[in-house]
mmCIF file of C-alpha atoms in Angstrom:
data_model
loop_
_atom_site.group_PDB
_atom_site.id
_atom_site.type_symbol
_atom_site.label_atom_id
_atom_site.label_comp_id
_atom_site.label_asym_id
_atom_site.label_seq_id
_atom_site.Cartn_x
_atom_site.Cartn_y
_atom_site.Cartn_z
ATOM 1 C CA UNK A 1 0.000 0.000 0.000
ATOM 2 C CA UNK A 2 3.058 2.355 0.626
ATOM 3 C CA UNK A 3 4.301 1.518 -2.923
ATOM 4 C CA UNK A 4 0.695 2.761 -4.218
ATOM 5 C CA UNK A 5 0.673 5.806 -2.381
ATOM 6 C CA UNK A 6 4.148 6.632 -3.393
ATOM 7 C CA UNK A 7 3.073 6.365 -6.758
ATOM 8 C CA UNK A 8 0.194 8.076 -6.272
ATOM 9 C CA UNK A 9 1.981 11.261 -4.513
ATOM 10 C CA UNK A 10 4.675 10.947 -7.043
ATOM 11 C CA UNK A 11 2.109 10.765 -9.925
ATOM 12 C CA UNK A 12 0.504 13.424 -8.403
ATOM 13 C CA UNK A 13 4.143 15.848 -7.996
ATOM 14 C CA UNK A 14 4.528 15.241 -11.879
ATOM 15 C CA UNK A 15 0.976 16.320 -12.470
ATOM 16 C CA UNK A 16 1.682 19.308 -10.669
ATOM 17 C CA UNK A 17 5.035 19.744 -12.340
ATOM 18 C CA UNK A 18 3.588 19.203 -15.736
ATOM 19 C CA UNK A 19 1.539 22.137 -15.138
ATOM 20 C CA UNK A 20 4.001 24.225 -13.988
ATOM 21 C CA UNK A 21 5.861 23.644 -16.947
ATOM 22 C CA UNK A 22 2.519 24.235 -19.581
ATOM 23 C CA UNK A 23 2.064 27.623 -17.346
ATOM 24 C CA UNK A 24 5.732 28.793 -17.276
ATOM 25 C CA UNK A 25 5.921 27.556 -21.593
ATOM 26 C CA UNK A 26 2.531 29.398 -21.926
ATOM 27 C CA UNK A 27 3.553 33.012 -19.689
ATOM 28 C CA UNK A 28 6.994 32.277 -22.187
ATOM 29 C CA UNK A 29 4.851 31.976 -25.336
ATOM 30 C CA UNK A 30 2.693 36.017 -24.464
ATOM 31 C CA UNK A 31 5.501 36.957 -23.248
ATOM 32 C CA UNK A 32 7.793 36.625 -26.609
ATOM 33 C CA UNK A 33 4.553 37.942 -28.598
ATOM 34 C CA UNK A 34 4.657 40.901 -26.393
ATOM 35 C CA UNK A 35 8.441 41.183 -26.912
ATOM 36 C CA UNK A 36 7.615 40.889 -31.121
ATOM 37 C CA UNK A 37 5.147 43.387 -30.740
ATOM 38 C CA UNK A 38 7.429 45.922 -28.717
ATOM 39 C CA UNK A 39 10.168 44.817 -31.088
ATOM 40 C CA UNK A 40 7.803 46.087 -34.474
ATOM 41 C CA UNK A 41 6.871 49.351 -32.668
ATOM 42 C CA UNK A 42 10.455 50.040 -31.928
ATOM 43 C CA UNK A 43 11.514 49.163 -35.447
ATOM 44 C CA UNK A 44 8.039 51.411 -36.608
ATOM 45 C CA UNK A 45 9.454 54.130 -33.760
ATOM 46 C CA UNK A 46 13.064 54.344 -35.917
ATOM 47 C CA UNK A 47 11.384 55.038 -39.291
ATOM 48 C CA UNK A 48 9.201 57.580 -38.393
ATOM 49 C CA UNK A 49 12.446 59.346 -36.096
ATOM 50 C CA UNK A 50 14.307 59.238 -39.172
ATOM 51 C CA UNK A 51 11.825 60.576 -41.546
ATOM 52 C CA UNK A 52 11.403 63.468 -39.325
ATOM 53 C CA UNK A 53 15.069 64.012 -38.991
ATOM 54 C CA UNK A 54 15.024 63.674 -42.853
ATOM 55 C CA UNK A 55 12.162 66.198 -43.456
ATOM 56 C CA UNK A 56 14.029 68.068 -40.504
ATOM 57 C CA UNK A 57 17.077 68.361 -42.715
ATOM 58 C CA UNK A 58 15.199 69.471 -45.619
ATOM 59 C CA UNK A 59 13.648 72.186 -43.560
ATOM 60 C CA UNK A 60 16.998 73.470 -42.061
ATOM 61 C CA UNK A 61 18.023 73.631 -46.058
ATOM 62 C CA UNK A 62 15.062 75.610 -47.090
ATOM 63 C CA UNK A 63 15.214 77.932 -44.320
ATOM 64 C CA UNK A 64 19.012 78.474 -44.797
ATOM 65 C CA UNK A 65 18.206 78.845 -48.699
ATOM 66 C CA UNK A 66 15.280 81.751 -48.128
ATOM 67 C CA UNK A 67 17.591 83.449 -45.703
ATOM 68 C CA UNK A 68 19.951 83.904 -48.740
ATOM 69 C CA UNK A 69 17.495 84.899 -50.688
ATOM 70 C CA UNK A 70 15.987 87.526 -48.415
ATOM 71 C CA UNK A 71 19.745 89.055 -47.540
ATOM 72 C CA UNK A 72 20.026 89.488 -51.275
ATOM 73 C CA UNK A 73 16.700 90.786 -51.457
ATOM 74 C CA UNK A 74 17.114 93.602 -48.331
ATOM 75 C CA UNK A 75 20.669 94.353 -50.031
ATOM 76 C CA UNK A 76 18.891 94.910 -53.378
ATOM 77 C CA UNK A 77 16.022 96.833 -51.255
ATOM 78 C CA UNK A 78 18.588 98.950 -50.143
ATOM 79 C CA UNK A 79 20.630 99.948 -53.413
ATOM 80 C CA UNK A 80 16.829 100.786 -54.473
ATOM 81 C CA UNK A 81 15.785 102.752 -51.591
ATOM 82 C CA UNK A 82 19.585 104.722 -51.864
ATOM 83 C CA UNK A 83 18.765 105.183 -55.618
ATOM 84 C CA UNK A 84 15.189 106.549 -54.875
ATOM 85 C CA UNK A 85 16.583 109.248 -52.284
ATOM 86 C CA UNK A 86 19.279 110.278 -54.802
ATOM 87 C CA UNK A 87 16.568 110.679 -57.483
ATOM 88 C CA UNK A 88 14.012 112.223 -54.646
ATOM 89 C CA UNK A 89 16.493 114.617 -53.802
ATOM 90 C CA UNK A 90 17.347 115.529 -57.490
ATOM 91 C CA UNK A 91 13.896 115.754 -58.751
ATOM 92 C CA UNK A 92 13.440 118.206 -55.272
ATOM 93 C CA UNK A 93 15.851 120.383 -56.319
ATOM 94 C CA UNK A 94 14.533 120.491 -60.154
ATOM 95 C CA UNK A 95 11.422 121.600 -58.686
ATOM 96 C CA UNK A 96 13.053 124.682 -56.726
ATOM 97 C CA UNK A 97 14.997 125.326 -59.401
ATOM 98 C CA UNK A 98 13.992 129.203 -61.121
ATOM 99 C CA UNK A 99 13.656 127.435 -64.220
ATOM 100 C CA UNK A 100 10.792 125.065 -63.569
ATOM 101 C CA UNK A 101 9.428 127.444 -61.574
ATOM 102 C CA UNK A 102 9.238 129.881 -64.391
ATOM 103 C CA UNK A 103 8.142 127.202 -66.822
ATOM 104 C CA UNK A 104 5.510 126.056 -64.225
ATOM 105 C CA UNK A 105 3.900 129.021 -63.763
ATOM 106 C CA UNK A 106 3.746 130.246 -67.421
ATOM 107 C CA UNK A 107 2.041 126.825 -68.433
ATOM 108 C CA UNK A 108 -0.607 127.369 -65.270
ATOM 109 C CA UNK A 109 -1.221 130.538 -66.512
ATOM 110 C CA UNK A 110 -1.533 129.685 -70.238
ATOM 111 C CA UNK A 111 -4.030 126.919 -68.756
ATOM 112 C CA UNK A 112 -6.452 130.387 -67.496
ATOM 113 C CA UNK A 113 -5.544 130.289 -64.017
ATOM 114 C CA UNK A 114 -5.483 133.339 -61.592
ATOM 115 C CA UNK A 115 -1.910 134.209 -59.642
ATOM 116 C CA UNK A 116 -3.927 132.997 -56.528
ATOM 117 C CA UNK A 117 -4.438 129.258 -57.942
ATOM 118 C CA UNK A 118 -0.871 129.329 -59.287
ATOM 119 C CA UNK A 119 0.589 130.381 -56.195
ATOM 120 C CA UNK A 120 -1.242 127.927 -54.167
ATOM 121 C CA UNK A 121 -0.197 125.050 -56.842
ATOM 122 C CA UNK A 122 3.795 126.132 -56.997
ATOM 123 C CA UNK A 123 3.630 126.834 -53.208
ATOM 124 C CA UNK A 124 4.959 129.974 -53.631
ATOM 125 C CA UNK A 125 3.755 133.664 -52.629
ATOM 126 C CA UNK A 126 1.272 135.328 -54.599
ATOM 127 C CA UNK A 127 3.606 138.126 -55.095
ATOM 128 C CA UNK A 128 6.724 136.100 -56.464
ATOM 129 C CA UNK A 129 4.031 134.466 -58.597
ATOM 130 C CA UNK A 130 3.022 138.238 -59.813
ATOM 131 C CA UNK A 131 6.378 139.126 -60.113
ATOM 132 C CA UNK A 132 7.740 135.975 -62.234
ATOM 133 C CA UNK A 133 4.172 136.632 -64.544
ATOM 134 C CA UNK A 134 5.225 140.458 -64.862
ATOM 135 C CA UNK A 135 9.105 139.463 -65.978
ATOM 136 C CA UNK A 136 7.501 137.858 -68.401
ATOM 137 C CA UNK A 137 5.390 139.973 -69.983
ATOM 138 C CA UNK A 138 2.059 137.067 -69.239
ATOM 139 C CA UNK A 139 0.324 139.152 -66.794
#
């Protein structure tokens, strides 16, 4: 009877055993899924880093390549904006000059306005209008 319950508890111990093994195998068996799984997001984790450091890149190079264009753009801005005071400033003085002045105010009068109107126009007084009109024999 010993023999049978020997057998019995030993039967019983490899039972046991056997199902600790199908648990641990089984545990093993999720737990390399989960380790595949973590192993394709990783792998999906590294594309996606480099295609941003990629498009990254590309941005740094575009930036750098408008900044290049907008210093020669503000230089050539500049050259324009000298060039337009030069000519401001020359086209000023023409318009002080006696000369245009004269011219000016003979054409406003030819065109029937009064010393007053012409004066007002040239920004000049009505008396240096009167006086320029007189010297020239149009008043």
């Amino acid at each position: 009877m010993l023999s049978l319950w020997t057998l019995l508890i030993f039967t019983l111990a490899e039972i046991v055993l056997l199902g600790g093994v199908l648990f641990f195998f089984l545990r093993l068996r999720r737990s390399e899924a989960l380790m595949t799984q973590l192993q394709s997001n990783q792998e999906q984790l590294l594309e996606r880093l480099q295609r941003n450091a990629e498009l990254e890149h590309d941005l740094v190079a575009t930036f750098a390549q408008r900044q290049a264009e907008l210093r020669t753009l503000d230089q050539r801005l500049e050259e324009r904006a000298v060039e337009l005071r030069r000519l401001l400033e020359q086209a000023e003085g023409i318009l002080r000059s006696p000369q245009f002045l004269r011219e000016l105010i003979l054409n406003k009068r030819r065109q029937g306005q009064t010393a007053q109107q012409i004066a007002r126009a040239a920004g000049l007084a009505v008396d240096e209008v009167e006086l320029i009109l007189a010297q020239s024999g149009e008043e």
